[in-house]
mmCIF file of C-alpha atoms in Angstrom:
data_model
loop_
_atom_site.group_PDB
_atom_site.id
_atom_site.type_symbol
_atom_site.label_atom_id
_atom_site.label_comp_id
_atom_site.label_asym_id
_atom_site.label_seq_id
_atom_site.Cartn_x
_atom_site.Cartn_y
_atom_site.Cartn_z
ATOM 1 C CA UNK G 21 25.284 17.655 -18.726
ATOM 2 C CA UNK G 22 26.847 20.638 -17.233
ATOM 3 C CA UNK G 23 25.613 22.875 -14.598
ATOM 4 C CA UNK G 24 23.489 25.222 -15.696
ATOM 5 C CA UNK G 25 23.861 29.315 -14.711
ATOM 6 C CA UNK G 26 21.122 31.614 -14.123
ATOM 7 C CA UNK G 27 23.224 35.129 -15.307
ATOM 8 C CA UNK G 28 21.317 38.280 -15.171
ATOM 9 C CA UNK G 29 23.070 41.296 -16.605
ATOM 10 C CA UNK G 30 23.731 44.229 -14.593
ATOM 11 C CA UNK G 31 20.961 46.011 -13.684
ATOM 12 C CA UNK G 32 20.727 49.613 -15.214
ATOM 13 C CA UNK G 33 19.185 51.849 -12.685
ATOM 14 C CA UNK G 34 22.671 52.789 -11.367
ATOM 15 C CA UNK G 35 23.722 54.390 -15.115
ATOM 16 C CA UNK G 36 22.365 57.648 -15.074
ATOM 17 C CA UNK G 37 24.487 58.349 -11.537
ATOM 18 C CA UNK G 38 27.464 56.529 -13.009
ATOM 19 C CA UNK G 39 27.747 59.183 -15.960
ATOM 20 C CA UNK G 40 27.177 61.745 -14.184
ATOM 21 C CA UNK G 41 29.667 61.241 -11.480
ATOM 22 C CA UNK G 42 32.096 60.550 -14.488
ATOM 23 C CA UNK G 43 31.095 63.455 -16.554
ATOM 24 C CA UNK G 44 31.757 65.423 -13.197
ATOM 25 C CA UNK G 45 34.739 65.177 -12.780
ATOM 26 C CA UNK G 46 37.863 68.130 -13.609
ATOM 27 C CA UNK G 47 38.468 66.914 -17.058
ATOM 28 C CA UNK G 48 36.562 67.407 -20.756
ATOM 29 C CA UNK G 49 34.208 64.688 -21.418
ATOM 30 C CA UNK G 50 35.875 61.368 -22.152
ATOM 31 C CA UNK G 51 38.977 62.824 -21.480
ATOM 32 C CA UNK G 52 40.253 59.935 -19.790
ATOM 33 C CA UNK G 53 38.628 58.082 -22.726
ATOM 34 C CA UNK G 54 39.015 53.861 -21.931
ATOM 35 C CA UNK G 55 39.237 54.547 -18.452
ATOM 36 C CA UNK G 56 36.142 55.738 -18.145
ATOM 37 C CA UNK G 57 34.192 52.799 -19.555
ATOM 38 C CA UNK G 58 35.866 50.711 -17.607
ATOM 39 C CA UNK G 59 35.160 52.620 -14.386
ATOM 40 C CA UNK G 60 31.023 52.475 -16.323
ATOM 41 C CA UNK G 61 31.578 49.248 -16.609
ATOM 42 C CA UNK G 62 32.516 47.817 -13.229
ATOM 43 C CA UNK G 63 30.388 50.240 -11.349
ATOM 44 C CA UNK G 64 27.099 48.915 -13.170
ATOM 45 C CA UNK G 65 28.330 45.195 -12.340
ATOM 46 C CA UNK G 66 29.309 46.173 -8.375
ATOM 47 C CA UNK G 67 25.544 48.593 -8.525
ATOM 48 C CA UNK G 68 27.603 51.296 -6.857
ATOM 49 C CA UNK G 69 29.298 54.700 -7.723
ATOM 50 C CA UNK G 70 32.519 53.871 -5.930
ATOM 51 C CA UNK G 71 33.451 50.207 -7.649
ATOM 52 C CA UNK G 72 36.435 48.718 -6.099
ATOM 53 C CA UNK G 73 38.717 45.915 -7.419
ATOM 54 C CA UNK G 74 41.518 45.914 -4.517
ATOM 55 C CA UNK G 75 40.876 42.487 -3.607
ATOM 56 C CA UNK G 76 41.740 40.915 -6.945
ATOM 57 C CA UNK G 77 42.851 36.816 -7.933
ATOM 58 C CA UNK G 78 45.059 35.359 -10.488
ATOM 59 C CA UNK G 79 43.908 32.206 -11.324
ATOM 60 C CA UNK G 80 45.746 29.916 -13.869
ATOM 61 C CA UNK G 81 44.533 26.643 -15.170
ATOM 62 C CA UNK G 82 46.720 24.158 -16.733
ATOM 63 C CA UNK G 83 45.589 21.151 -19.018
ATOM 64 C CA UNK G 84 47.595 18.983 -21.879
ATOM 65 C CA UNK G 85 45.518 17.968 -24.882
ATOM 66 C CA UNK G 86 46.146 14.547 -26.508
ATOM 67 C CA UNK G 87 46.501 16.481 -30.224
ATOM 68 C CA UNK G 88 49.680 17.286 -29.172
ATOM 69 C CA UNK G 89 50.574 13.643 -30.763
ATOM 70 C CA UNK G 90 49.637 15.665 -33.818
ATOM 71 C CA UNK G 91 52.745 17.769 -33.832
ATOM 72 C CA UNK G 92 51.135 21.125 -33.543
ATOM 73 C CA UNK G 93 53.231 22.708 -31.064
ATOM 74 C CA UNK G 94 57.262 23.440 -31.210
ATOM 75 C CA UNK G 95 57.269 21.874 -27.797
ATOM 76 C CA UNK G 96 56.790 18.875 -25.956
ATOM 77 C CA UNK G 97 54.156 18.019 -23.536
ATOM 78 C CA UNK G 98 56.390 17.712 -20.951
ATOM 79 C CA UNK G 99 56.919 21.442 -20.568
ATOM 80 C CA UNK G 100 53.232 21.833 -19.384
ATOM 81 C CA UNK G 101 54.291 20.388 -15.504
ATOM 82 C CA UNK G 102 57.659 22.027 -15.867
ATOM 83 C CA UNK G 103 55.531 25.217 -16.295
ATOM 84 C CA UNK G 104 53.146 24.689 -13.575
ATOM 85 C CA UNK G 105 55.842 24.208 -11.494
ATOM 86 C CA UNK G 106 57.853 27.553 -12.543
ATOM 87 C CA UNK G 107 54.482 28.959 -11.677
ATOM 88 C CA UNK G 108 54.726 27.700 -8.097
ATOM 89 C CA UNK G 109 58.015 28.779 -7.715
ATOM 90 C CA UNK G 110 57.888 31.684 -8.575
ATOM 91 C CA UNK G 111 59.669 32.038 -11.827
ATOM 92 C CA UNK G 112 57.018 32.771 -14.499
ATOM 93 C CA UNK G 113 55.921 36.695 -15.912
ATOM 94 C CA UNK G 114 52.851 35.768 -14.970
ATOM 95 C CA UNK G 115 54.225 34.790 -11.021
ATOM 96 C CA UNK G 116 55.953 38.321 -10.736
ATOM 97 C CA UNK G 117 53.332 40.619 -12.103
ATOM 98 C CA UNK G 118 51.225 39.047 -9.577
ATOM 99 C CA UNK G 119 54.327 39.662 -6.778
ATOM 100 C CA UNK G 120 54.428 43.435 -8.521
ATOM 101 C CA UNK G 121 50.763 44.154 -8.060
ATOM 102 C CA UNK G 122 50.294 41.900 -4.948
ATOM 103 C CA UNK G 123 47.747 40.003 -6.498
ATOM 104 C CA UNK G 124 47.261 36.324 -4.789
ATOM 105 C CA UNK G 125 48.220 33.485 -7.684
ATOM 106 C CA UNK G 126 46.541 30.144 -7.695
ATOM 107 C CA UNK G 127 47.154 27.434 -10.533
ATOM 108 C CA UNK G 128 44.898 24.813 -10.844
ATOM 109 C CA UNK G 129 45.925 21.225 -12.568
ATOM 110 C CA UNK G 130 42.597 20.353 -14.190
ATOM 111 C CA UNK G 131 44.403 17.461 -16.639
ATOM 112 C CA UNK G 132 48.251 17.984 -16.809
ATOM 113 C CA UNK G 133 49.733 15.021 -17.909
ATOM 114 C CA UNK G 134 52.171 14.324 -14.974
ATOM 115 C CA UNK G 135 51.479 13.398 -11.456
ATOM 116 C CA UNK G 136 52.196 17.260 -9.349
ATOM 117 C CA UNK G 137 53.339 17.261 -6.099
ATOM 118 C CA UNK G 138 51.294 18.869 -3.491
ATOM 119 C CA UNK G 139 52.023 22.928 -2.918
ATOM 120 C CA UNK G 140 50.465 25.175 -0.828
ATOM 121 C CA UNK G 141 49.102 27.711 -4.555
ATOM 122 C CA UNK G 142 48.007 24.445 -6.144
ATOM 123 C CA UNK G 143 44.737 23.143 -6.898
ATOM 124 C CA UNK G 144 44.330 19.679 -7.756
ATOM 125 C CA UNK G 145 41.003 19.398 -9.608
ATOM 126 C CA UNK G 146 42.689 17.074 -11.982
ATOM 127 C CA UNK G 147 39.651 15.492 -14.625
ATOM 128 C CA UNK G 148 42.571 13.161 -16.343
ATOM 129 C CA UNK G 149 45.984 12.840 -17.774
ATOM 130 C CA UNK G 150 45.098 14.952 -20.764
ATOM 131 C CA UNK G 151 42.256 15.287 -23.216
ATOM 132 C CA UNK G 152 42.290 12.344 -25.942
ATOM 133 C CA UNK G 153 43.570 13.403 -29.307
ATOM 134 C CA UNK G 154 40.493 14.744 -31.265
ATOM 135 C CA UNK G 155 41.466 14.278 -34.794
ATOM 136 C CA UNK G 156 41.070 10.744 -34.104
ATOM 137 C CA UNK G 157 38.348 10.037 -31.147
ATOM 138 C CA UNK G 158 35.999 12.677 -29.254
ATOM 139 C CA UNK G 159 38.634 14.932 -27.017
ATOM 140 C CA UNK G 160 36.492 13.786 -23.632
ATOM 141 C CA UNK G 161 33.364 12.410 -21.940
ATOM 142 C CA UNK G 162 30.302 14.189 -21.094
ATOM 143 C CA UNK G 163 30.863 13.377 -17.375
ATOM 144 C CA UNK G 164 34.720 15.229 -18.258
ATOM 145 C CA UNK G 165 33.033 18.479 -19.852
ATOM 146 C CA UNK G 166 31.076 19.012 -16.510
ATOM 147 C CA UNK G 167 34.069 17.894 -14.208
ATOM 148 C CA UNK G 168 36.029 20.531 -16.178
ATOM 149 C CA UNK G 169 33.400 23.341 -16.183
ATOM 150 C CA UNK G 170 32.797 22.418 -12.410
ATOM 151 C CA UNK G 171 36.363 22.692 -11.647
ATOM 152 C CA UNK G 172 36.076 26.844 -12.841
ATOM 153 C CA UNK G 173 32.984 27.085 -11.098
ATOM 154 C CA UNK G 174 33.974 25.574 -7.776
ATOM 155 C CA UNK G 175 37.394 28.139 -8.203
ATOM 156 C CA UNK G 176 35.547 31.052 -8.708
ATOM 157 C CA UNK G 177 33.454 30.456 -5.642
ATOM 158 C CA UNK G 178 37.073 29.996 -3.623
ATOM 159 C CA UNK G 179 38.062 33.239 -4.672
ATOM 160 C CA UNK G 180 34.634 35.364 -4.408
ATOM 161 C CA UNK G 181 34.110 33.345 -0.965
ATOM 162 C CA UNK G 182 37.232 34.608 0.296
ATOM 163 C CA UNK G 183 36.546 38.453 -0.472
ATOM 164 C CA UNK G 184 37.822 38.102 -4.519
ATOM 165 C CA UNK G 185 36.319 41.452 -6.128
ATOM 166 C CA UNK G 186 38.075 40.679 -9.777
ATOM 167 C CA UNK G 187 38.626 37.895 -11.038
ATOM 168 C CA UNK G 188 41.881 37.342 -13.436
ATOM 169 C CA UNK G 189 42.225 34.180 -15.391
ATOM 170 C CA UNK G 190 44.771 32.214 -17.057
ATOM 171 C CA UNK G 191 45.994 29.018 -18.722
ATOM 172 C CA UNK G 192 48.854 26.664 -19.623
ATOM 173 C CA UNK G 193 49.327 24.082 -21.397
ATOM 174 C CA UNK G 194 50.964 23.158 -24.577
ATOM 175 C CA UNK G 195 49.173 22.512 -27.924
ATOM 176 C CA UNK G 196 46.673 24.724 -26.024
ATOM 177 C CA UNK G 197 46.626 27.562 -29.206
ATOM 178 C CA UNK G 198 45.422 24.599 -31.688
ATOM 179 C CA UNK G 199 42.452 23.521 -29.492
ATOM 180 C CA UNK G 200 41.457 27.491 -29.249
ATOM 181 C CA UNK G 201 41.680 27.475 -32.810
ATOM 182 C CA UNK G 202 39.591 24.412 -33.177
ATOM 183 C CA UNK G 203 36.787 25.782 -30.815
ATOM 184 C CA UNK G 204 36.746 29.423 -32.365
ATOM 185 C CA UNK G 205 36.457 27.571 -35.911
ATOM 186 C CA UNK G 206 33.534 25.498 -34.783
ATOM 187 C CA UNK G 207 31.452 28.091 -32.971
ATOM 188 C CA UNK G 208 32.045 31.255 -35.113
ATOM 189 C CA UNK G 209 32.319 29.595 -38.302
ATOM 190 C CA UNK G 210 35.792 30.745 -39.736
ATOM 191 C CA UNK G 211 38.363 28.775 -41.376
ATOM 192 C CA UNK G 212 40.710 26.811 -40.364
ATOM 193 C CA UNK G 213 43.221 28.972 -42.188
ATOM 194 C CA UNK G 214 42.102 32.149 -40.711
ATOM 195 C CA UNK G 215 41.857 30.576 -36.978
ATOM 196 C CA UNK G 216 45.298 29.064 -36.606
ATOM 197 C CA UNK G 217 48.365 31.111 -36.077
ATOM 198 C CA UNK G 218 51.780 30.739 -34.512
ATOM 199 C CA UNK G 219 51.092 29.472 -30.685
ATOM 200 C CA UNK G 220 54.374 29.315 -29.540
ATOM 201 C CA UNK G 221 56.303 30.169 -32.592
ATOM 202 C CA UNK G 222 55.239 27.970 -35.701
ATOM 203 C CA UNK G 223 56.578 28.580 -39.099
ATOM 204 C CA UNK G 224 54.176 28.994 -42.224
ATOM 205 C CA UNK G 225 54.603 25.044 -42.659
ATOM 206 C CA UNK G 226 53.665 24.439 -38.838
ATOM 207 C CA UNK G 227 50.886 26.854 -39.146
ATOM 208 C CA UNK G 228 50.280 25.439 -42.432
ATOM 209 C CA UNK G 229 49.848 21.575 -40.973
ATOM 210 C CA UNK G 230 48.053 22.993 -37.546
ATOM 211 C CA UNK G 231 45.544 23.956 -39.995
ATOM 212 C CA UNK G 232 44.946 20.669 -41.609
ATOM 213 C CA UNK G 233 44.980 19.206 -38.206
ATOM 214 C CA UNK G 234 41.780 21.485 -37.090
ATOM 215 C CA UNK G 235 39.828 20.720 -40.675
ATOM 216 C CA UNK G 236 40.771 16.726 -40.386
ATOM 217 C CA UNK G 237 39.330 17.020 -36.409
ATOM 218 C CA UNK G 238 36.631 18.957 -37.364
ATOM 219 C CA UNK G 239 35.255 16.579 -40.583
ATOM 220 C CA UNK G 240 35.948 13.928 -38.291
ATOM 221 C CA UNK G 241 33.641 15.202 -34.957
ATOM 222 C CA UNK G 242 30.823 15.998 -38.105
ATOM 223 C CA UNK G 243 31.089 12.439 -38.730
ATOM 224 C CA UNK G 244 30.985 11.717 -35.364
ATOM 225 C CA UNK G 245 27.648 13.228 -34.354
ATOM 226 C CA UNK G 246 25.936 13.236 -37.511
ATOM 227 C CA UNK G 247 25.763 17.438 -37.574
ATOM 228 C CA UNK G 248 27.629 20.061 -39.091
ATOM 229 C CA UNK G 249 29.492 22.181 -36.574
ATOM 230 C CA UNK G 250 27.560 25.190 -36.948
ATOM 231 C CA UNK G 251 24.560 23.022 -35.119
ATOM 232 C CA UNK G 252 26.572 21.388 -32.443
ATOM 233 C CA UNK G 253 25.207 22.609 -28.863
ATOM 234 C CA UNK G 254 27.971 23.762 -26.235
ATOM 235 C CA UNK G 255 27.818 20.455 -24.916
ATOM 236 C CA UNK G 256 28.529 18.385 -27.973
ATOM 237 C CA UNK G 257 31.698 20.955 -29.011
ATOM 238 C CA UNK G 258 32.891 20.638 -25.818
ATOM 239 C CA UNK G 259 33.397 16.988 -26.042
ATOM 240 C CA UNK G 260 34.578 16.613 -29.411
ATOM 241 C CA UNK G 261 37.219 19.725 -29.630
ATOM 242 C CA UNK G 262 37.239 20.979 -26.194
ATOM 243 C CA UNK G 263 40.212 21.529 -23.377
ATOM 244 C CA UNK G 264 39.844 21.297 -19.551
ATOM 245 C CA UNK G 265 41.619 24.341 -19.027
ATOM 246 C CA UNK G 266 39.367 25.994 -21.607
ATOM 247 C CA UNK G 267 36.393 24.618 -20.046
ATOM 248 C CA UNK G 268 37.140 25.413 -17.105
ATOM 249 C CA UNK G 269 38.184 29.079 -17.394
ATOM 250 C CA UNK G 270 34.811 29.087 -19.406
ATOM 251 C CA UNK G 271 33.043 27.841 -16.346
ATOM 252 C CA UNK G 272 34.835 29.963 -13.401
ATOM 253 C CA UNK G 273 33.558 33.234 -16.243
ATOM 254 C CA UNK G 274 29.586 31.908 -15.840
ATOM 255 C CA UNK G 275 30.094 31.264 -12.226
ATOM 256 C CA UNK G 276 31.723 35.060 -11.941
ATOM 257 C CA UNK G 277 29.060 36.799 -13.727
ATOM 258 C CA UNK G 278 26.125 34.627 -11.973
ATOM 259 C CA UNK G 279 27.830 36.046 -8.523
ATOM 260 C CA UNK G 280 28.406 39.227 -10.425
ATOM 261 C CA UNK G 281 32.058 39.549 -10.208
ATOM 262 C CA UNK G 282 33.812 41.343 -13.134
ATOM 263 C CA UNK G 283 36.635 39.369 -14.206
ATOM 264 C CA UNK G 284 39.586 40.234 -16.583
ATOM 265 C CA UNK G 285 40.109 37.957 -20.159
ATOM 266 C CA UNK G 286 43.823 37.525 -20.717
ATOM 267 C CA UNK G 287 45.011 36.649 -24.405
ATOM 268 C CA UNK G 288 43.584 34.200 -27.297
ATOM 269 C CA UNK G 289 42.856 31.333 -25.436
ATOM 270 C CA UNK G 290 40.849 32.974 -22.554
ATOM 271 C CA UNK G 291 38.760 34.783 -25.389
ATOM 272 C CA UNK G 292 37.891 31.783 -26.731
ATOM 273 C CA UNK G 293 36.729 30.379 -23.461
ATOM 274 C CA UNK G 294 34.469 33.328 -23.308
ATOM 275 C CA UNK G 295 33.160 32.880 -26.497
ATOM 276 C CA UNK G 296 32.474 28.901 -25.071
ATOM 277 C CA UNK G 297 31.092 30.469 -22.024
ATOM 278 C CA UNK G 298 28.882 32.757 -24.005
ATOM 279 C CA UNK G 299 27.125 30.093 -26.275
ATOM 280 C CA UNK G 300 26.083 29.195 -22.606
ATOM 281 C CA UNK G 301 24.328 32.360 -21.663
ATOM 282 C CA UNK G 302 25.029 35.129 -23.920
ATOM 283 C CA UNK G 303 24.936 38.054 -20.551
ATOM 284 C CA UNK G 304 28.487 36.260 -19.402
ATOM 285 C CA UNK G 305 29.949 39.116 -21.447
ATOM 286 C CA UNK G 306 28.885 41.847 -19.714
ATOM 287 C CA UNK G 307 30.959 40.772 -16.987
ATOM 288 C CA UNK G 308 34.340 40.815 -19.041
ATOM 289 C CA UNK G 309 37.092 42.783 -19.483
ATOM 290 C CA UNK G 310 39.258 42.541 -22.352
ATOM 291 C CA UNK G 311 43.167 42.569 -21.018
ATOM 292 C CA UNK G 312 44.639 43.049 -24.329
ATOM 293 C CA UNK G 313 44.917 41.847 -28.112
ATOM 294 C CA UNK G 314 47.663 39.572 -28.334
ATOM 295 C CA UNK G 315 50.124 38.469 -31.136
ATOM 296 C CA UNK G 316 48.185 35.803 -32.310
ATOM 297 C CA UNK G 317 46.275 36.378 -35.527
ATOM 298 C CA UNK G 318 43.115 35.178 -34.665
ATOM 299 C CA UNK G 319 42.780 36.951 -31.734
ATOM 300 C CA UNK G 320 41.855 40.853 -33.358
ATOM 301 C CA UNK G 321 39.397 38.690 -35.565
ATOM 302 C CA UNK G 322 37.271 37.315 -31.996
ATOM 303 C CA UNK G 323 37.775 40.545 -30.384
ATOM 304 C CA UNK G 324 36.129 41.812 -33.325
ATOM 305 C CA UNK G 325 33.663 39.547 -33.247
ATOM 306 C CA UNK G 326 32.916 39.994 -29.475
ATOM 307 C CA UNK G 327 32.621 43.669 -29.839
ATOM 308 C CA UNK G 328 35.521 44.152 -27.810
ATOM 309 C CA UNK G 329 37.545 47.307 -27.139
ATOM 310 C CA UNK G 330 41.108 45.489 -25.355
ATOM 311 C CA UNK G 331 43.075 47.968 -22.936
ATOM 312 C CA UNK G 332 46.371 47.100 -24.139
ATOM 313 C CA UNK G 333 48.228 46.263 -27.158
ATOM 314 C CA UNK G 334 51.823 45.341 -26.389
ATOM 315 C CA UNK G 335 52.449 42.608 -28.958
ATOM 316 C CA UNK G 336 51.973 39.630 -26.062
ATOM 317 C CA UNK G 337 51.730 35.860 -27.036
ATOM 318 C CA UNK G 338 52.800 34.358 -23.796
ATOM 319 C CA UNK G 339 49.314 33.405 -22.031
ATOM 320 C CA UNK G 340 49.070 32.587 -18.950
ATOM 321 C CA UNK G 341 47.273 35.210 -17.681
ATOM 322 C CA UNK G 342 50.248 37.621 -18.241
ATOM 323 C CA UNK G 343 47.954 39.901 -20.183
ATOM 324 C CA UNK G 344 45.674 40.466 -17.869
ATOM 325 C CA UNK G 345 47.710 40.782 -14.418
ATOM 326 C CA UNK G 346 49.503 43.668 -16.762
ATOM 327 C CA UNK G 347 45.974 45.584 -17.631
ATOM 328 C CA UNK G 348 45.198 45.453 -14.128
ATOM 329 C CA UNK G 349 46.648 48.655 -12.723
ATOM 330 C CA UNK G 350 44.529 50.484 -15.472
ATOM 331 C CA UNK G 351 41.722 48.978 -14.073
ATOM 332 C CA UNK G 352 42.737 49.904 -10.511
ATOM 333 C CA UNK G 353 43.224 53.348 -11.912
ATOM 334 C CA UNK G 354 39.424 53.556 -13.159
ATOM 335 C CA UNK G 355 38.339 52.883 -9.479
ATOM 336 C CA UNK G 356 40.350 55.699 -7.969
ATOM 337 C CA UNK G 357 39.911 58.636 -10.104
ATOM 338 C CA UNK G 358 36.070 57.807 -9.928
ATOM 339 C CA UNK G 359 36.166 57.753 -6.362
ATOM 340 C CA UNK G 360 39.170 60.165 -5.526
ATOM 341 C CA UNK G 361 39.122 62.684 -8.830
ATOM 342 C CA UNK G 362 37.788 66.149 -7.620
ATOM 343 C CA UNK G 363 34.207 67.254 -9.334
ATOM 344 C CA UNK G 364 34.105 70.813 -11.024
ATOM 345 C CA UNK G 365 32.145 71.820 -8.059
ATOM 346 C CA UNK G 366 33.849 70.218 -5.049
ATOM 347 C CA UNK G 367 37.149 72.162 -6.690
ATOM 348 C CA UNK G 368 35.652 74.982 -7.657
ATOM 349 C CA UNK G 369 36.469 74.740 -11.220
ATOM 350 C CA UNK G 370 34.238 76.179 -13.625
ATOM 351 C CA UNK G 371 32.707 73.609 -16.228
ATOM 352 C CA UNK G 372 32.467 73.942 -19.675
ATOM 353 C CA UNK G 373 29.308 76.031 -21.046
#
């Protein structure tokens, strides 16, 4: 079994200051509408009227999934370590956002199926060479679920140890969008149909057959543990359908909110390792903040389904935490004009009556 969190959500004494100090300011009330529940948001996490998130961490996590055998993805598994290392060099979106916004990027190999050389923004919390391929056989151990949750926890820790004060996460790894898909199915109860989309540019056949895929994996793990999916504990649908990298962003989330430490959810696949995360303890959420809503279908369905308002909608379906490094200068902004924005009466300007 995994490690278990002790979560408890922000506390609300700090609220009534919060909105005031927002209402305050030289602007109508919820003029600066998003912004300012953002700036609500990460000042009742940090339990202060001047939140800051200057000190923030990129943190990618890379797996390959054995369904990939499947033929669910337009590309081969090989491009997962040919990613990583485009990551490491530099040469990824989600690499020069980071450079942009001078955000610190690790990547962290938690099951890529190649042998990665050692590098100096590498993490090598490797659980295996890839999950197994879960429409025929359970996708990993017990002992691998709580390696890969681990692996997020111990990484959250490394950033908030060394002064992280927002946490950004993302992932890579090919066939990555089918395993999402697979989870979001089993713990929310949607089809197949309606939880499969594109990934990385499917047709309506590809979609079509990553569909079947999820149902024949799914029948297949009910078999398995004698229970429908809809009874299956976060332990048991981690095994049968999970992904290290999924499990592990999941567990670097519970690790984030038990230090309470906001941290930004990129696309699809990070929202679906928050909705893993929050079958674990439900008050994970109240840590989050939602990047953006992505290309992929399913994605404005578990927003929905989260309650989730997104900051941006630019049409992404990259990953790799590309979403979220993007959304973070709105974030940043939310910090300064609560702490720097002139109040009616430090500028003299008359408030409405």
């Amino acid at each position: 079994m995994f490690k278990q969190f002790t979560i408890q959500a922000p506390l609300p004494a700090i609220e009534t200051e919060l909105q005031q100090k927002i209402d305050g300011k030289t602007k109508p009330l919820g003029a600066l509408g998003e912004l300012e529940n953002i700036a609500f948001q990460l000042g009742r996490i940090q339990q202060t009227s001047t939140p800051n998130v200057s000190n923030a961490k990129m943190v990618v996590f890379a797996a390959d999934h054995g369904v990939v055998a499947q033929g669910i993805s337009l590309f081969p598994q090989e491009v997962t370590p040919q990613m990583v290392m485009n990551f490491l060099m530099g040469g990824a979106a989600v690499s020069v956002f980071c450079e942009q916004h001078h955000v610190p990027l690790r990547v962290v190999d938690v099951g890529v199926n190649a042998a990665l050389d050692e590098h100096p923004l590498l993490g090598d919390r490797k659980v295996a060479f890839a999950s197994k391929d879960f429409s025929q056989e359970a996708a990993m151990s017990a002992e691998q679920v709580a390696q890969s949750i681990q692996a997020g926890v111990d990484e959250a820790d490394l950033a908030i140890d060394d002064g992280a004060n927002l946490l950004m996460f993302g992932e890579m790894g090919i066939g990555n969008t089918c395993v999402s898909s697979c989870m979001m199915t089993a713990l929310i109860g949607v089809s197949a149909t309606d939880s499969a989309g594109r990934g990385t540019g499917l047709d309506s056949a590809g979609v079509s057959h990553k569909a079947q895929i999820i149902e024949q994996s799914l029948r297949r793990a009910e078999l398995a543990t004698g229970q429908v999916m809809s009874e299956w504990s976060a332990q048991t649908l981690a095994e049968q359908v999970g992904g290290f990298e999924i499990l592990a962003m999941a567990g670097a989330m519970l690790q984030s909110a038990q230090r309470q430490t906001a941290f930004v959810v990129d696309g699809f696949i990070c929202s679906v390792a928050l909705l893993f995360a929050q079958k674990v303890v439900p008050n994970v959420r109240e840590y989050a903040i939602f990047a953006h809503q992505s290309n992929e279908k399913a994605h404005k369905m578990l927003l929905s389904h989260l309650s989730a308002e997104p900051i941006l909608s630019l049409d992404l379906r990259l990953g790799e935490g590309s979403g979220a490094i993007l959304a973070y200068p709105l974030i940043k902004s939310a910090c300064i004009f609560l702490k720097n924005m002139a109040s009616f009466e430090s500028a003299g300007v008359s408030d409405s009556k």
